[in-house]
PDB file of C-alpha atoms in Angstrom:
ATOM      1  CA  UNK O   1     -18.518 -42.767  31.943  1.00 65.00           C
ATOM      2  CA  UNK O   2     -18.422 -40.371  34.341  1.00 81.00           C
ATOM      3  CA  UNK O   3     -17.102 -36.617  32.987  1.00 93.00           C
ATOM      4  CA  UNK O   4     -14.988 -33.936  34.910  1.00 96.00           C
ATOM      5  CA  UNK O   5     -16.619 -32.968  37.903  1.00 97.00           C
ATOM      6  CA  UNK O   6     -16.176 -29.717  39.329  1.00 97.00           C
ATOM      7  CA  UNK O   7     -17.880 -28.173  42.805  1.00 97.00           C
ATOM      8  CA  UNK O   8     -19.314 -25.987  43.918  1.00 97.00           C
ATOM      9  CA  UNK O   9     -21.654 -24.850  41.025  1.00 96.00           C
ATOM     10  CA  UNK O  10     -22.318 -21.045  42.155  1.00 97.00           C
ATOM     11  CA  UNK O  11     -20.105 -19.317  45.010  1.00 98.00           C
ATOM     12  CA  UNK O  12     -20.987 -15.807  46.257  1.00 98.00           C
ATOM     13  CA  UNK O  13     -18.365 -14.404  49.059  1.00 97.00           C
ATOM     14  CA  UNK O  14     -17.215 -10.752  49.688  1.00 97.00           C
ATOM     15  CA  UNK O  15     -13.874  -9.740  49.246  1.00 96.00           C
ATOM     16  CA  UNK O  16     -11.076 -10.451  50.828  1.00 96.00           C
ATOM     17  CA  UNK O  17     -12.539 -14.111  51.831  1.00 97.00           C
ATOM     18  CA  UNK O  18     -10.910 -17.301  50.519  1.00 97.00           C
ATOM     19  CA  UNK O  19     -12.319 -19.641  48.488  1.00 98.00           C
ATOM     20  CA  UNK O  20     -11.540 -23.225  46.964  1.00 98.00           C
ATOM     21  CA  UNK O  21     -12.882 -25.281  43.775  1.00 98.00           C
ATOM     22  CA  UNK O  22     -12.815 -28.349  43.485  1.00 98.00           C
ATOM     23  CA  UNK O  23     -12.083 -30.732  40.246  1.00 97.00           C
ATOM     24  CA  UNK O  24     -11.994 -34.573  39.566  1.00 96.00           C
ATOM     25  CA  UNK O  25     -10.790 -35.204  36.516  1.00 95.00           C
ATOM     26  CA  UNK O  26     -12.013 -38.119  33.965  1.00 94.00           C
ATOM     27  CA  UNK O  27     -10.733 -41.441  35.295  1.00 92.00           C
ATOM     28  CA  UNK O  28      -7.066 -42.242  33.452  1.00 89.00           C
ATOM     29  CA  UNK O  29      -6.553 -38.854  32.396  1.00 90.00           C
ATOM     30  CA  UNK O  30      -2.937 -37.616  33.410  1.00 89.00           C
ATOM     31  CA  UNK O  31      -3.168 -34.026  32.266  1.00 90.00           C
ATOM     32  CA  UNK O  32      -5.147 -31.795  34.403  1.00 93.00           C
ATOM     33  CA  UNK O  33      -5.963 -27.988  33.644  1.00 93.00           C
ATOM     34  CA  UNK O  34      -7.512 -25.070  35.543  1.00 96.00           C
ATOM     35  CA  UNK O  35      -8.917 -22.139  33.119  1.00 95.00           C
ATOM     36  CA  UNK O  36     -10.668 -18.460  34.035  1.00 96.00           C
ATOM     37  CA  UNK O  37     -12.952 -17.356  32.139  1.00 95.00           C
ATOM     38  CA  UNK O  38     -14.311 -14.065  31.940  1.00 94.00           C
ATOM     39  CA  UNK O  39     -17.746 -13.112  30.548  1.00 92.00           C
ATOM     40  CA  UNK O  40     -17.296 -12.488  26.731  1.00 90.00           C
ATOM     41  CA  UNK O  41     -14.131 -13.873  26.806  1.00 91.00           C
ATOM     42  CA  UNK O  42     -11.843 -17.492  26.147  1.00 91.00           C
ATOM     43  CA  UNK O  43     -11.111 -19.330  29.065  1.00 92.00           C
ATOM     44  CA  UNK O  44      -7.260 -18.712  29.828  1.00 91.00           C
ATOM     45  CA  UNK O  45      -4.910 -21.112  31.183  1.00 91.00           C
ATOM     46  CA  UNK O  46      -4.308 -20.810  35.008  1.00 94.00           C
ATOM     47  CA  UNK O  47      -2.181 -24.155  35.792  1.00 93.00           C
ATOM     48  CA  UNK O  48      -1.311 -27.362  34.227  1.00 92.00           C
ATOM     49  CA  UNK O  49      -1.248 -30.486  35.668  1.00 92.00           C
ATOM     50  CA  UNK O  50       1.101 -33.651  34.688  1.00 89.00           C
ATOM     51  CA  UNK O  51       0.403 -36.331  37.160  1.00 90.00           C
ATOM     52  CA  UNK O  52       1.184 -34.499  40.453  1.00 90.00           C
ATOM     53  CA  UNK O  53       3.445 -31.957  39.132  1.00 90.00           C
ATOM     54  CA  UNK O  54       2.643 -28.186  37.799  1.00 91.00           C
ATOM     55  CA  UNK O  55       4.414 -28.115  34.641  1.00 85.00           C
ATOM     56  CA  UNK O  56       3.244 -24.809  33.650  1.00 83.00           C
ATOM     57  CA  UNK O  57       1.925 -22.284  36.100  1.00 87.00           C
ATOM     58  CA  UNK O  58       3.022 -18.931  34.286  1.00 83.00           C
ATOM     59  CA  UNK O  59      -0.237 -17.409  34.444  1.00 86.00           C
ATOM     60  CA  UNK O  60      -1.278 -18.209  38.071  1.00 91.00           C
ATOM     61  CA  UNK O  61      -1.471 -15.088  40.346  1.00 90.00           C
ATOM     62  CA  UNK O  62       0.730 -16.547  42.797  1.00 90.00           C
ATOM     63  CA  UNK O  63       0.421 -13.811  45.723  1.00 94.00           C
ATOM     64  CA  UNK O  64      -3.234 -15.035  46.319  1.00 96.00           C
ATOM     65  CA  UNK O  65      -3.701 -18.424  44.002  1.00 96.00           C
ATOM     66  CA  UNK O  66      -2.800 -21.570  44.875  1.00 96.00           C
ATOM     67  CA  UNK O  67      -3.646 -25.294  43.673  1.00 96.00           C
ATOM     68  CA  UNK O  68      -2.773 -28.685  44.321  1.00 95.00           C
ATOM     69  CA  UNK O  69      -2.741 -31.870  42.761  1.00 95.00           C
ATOM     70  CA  UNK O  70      -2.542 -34.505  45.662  1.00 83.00           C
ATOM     71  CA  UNK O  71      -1.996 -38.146  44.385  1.00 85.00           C
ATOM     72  CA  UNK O  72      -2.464 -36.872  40.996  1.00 83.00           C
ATOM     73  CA  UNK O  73      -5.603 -37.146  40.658  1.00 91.00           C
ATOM     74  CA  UNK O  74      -8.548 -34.832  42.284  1.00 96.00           C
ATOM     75  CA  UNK O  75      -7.330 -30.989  42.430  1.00 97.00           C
ATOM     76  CA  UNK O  76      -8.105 -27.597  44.404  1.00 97.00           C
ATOM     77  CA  UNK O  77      -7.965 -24.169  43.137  1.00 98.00           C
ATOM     78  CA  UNK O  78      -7.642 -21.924  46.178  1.00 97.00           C
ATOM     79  CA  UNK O  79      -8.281 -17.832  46.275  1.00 97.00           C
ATOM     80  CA  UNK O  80      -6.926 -16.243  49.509  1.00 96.00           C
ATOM     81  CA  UNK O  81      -7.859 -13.367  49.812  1.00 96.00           C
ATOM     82  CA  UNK O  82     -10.665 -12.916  47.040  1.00 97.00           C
ATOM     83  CA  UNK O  83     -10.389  -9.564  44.954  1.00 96.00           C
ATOM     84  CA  UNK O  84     -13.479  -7.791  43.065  1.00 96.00           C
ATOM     85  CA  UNK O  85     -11.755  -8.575  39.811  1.00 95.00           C
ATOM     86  CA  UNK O  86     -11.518 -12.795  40.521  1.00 97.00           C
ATOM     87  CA  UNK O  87     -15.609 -12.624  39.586  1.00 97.00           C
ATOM     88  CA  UNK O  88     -15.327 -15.371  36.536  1.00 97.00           C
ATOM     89  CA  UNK O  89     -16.422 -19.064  35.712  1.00 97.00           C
ATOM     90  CA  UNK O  90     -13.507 -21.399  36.915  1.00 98.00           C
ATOM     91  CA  UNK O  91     -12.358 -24.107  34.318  1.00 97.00           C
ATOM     92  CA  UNK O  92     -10.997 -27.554  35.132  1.00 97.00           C
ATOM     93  CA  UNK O  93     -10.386 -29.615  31.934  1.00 94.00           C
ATOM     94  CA  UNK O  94      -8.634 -33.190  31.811  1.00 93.00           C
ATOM     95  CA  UNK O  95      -7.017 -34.735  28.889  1.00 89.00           C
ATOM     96  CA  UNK O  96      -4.539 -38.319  28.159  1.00 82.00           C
ATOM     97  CA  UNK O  97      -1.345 -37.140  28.857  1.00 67.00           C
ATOM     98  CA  UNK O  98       0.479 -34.491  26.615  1.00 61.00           C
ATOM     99  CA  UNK O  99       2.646 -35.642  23.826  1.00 53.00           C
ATOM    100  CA  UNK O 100       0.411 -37.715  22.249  1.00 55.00           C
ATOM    101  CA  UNK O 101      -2.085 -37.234  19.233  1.00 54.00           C
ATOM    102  CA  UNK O 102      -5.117 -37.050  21.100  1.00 58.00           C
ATOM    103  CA  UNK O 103      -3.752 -34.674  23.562  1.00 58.00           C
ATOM    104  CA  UNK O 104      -5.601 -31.717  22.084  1.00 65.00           C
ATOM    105  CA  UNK O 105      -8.699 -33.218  22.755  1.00 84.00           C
ATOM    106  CA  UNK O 106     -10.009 -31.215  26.361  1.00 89.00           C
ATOM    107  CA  UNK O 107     -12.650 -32.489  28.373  1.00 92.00           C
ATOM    108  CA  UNK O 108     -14.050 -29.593  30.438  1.00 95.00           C
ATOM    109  CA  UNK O 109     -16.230 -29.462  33.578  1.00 96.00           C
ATOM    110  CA  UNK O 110     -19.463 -26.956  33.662  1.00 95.00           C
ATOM    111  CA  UNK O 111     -16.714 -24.665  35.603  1.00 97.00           C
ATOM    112  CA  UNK O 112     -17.699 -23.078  39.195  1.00 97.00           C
ATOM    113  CA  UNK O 113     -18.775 -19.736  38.945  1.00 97.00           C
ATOM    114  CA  UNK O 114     -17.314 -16.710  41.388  1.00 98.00           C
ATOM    115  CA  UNK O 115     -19.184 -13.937  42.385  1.00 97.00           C
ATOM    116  CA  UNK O 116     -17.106 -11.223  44.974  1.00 97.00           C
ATOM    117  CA  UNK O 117     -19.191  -8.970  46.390  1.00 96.00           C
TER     118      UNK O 117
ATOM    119  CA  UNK P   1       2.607 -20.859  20.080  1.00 55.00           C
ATOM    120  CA  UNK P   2       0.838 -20.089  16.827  1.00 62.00           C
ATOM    121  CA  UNK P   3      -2.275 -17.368  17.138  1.00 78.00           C
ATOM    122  CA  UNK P   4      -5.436 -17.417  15.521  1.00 88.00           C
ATOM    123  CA  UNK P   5      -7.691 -15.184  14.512  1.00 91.00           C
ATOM    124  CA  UNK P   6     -11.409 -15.948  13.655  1.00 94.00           C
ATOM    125  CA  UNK P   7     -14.365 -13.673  13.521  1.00 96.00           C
ATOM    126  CA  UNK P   8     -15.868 -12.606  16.030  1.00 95.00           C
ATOM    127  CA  UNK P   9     -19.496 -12.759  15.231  1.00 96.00           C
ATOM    128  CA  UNK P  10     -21.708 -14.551  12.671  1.00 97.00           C
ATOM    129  CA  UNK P  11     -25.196 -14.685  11.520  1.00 97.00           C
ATOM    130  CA  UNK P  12     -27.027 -18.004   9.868  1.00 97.00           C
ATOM    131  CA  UNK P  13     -30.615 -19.148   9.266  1.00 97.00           C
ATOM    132  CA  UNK P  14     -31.959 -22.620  10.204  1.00 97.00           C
ATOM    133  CA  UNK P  15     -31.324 -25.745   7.560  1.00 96.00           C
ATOM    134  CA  UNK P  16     -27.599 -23.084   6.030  1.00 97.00           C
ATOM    135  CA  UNK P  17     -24.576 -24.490   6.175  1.00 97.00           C
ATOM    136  CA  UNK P  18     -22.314 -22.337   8.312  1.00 98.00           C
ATOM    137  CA  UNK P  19     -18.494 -22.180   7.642  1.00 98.00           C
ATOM    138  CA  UNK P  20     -16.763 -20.532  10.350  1.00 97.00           C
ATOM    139  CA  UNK P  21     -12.735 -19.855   9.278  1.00 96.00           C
ATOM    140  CA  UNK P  22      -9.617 -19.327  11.376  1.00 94.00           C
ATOM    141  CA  UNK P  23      -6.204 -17.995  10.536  1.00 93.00           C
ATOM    142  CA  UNK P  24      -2.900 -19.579  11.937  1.00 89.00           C
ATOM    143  CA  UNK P  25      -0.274 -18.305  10.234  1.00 89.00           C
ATOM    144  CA  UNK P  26       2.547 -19.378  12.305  1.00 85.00           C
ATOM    145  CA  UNK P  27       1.471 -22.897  13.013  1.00 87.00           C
ATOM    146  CA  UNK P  28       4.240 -25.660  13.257  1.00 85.00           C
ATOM    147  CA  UNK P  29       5.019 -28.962  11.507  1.00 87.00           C
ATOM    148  CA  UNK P  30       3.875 -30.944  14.104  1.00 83.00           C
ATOM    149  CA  UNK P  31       0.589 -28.133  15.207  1.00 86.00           C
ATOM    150  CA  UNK P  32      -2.903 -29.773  15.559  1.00 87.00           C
ATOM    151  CA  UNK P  33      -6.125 -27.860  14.552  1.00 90.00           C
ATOM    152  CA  UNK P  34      -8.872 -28.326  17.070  1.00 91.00           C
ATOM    153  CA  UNK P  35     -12.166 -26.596  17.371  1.00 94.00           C
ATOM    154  CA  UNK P  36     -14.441 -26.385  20.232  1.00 95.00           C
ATOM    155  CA  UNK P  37     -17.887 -25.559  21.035  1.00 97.00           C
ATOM    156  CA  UNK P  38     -19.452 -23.808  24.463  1.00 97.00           C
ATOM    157  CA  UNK P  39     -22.946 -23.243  25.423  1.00 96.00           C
ATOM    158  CA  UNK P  40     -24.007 -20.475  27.884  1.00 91.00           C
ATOM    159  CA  UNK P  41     -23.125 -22.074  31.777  1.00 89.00           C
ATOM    160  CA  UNK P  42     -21.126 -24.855  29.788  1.00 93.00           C
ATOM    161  CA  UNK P  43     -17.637 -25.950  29.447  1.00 95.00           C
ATOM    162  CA  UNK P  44     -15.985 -25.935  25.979  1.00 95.00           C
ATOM    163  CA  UNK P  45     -16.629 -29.012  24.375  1.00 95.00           C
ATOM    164  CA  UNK P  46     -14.214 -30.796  21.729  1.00 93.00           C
ATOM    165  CA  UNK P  47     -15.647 -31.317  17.973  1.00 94.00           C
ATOM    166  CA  UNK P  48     -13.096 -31.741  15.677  1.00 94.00           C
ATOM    167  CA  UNK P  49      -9.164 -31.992  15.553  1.00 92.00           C
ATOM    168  CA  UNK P  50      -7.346 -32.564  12.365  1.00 92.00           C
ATOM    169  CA  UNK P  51      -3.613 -31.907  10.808  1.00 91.00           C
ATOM    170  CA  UNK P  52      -4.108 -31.597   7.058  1.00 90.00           C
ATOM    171  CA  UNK P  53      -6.638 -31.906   4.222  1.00 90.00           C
ATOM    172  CA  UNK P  54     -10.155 -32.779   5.343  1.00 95.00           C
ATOM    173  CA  UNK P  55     -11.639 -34.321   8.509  1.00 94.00           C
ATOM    174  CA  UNK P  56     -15.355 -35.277   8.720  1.00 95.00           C
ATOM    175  CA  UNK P  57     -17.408 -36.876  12.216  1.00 93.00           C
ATOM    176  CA  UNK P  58     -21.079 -36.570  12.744  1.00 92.00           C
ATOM    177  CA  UNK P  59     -21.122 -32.924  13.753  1.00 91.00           C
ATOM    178  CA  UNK P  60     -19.145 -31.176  11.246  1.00 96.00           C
ATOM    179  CA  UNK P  61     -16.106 -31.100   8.840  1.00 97.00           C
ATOM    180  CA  UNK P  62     -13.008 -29.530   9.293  1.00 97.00           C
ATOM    181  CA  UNK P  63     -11.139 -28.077   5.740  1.00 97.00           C
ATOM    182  CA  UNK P  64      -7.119 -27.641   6.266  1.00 96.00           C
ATOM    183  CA  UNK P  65      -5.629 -26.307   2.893  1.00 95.00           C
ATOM    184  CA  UNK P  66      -2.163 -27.473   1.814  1.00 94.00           C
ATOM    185  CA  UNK P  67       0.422 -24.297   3.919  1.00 94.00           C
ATOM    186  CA  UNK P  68      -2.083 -25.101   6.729  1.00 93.00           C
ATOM    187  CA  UNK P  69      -2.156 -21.506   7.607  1.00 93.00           C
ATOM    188  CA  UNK P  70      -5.923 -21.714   7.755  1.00 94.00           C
ATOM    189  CA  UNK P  71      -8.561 -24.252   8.508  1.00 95.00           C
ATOM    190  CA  UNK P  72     -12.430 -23.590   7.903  1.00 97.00           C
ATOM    191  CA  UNK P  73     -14.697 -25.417  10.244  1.00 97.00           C
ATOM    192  CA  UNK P  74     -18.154 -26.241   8.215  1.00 98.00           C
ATOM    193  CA  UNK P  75     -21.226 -26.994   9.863  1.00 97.00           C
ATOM    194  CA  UNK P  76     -23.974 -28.827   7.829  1.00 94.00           C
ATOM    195  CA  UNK P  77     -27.653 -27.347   7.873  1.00 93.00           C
ATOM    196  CA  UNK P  78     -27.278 -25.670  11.119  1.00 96.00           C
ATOM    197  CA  UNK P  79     -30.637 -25.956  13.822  1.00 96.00           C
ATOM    198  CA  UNK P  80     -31.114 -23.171  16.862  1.00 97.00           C
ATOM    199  CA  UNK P  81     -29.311 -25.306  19.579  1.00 96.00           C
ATOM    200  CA  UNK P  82     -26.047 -25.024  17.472  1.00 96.00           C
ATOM    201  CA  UNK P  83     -26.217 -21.104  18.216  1.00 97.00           C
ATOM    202  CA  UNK P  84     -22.642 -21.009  20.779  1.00 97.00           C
ATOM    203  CA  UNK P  85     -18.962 -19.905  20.760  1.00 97.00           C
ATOM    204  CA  UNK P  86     -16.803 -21.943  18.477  1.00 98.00           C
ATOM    205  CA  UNK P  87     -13.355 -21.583  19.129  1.00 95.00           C
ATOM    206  CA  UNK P  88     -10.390 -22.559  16.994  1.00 92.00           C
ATOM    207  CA  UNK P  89      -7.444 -23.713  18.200  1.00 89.00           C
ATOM    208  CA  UNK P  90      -3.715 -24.663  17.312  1.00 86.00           C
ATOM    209  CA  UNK P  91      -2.486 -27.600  19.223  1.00 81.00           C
ATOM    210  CA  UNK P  92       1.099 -28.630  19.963  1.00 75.00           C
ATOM    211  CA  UNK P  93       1.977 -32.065  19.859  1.00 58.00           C
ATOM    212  CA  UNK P  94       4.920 -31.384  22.981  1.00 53.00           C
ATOM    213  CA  UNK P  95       5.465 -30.909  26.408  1.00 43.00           C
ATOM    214  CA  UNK P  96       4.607 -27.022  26.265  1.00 49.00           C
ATOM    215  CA  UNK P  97       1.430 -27.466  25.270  1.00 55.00           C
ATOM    216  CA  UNK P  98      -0.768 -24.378  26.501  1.00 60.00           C
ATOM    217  CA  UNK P  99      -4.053 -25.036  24.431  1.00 70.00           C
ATOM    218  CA  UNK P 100      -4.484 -21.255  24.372  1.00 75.00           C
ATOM    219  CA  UNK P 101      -7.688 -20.490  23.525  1.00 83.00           C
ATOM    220  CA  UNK P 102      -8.582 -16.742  21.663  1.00 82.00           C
ATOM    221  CA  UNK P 103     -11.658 -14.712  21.871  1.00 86.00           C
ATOM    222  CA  UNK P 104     -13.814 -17.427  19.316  1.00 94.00           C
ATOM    223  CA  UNK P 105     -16.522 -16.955  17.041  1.00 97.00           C
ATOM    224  CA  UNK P 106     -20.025 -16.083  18.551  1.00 97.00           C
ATOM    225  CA  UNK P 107     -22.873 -17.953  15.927  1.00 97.00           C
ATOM    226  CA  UNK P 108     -26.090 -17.047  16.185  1.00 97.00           C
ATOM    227  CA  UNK P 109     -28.866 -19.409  14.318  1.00 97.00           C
ATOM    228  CA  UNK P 110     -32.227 -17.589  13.520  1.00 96.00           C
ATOM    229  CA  UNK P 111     -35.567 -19.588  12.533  1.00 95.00           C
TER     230      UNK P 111
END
């Protein structure tokens, strides 16, 4: 069985450019997530995912972060315009939908790793 | 949401068993424990979830005493490639759960 695939591996841009990552989640999974990670550190929760709708997006830097869920299933995570400080490994994770016992159980991608310049 | 705390760091030699312990003091009735591992250029990677007593799979065993403010994570006769970040975890069983991960617990295996 396939795993959560995320794209592109590696991105270098300079600032101020946008950028997108891309996630497909494990087949029958509901609940989709998008971490950041920075070097040294947890990932931290950017978004949540239930079917189509973000039920938790506290932590997203709306002014220049956006993602979608079309169809509930695949997902983008969009930067616009990049900043120095978004340089970090980009989680997407996929679990059976919340509310049940093996909700706590994450399957993660490799993430896609940012480098601004 | 319940915090955690866990050491940061640890040392172990090849063939030890490691156990690697985590606080939750505030953890609900209905809280989860889950521990994951990550590699270097990985994603986290599930091992173990469990709500009370003991849990045991192929990799490891995961100890939950009685108040459940604590769980210890053991690792039996540890190799090189188990050298990652193990991070502890406190899992809701709702609709607001964040799976908020904290800064884990760096193990290094020597030969």
């Amino acid at each position: 069985e396939a795993g959560v695939v995320q794209s592109p591996r590696y991105k270098i841009i300079e600032k101020k450019q946008p950028v997108a990552f891309w996630c497909n989640p494990i087949s029958g999974h509901n609940t989709l997530y998008w971490y950041l990670q920075n070097l040294g550190q947890g990932p931290e929760l950017l978004i949540r995912y239930e079917n189509e709708e973000a039920v938790d997006d506290s932590q997203l830097p709306k002014d220049r972060f956006s993602a979608e869920r079309l169809k509930g299933v695949d997902s983008t995570l969009k930067i616009q315009p990049a900043e120095l400080g978004d340089s970090a490994v980009y989680l997407c994770a996929s679990s059976l939908e919340a509310g049940t016992s093996e909700s706590g159980e994450l399957f993660f991608g490799e993430g896609s790793r940012l480098t601004v310049l | 949401l319940a915090k955690t705390t866990q050491p940061i760091s640890m040392d172990s030699y090849e063939g030890q068993e490691v156990n690697i312990t985590c606080s939750h003091n505030n953890i609900a009735t209905n809280d989860y424990i889950t521990w994951y591992q990550q590699f270097p250029s990985q994603g986290p990677r599930f091992i173990i979830q469990g709500y009370k007593t003991k849990v045991t799979n192929e990799v490891a065993s995961l100890f939950i005493p009685a108040d459940r403010k604590s769980s210890t994570l053991s690792l039996p006769r540890v190799s090189l490639s188990d050298t990652a970040v193990y991070y502890c975890l406190v899992v809701g069983d709702n609709a607001g759960n964040m799976l908020t991960f904290g800064g884990g617990t760096r193990l290094m295996v020597k030969p």
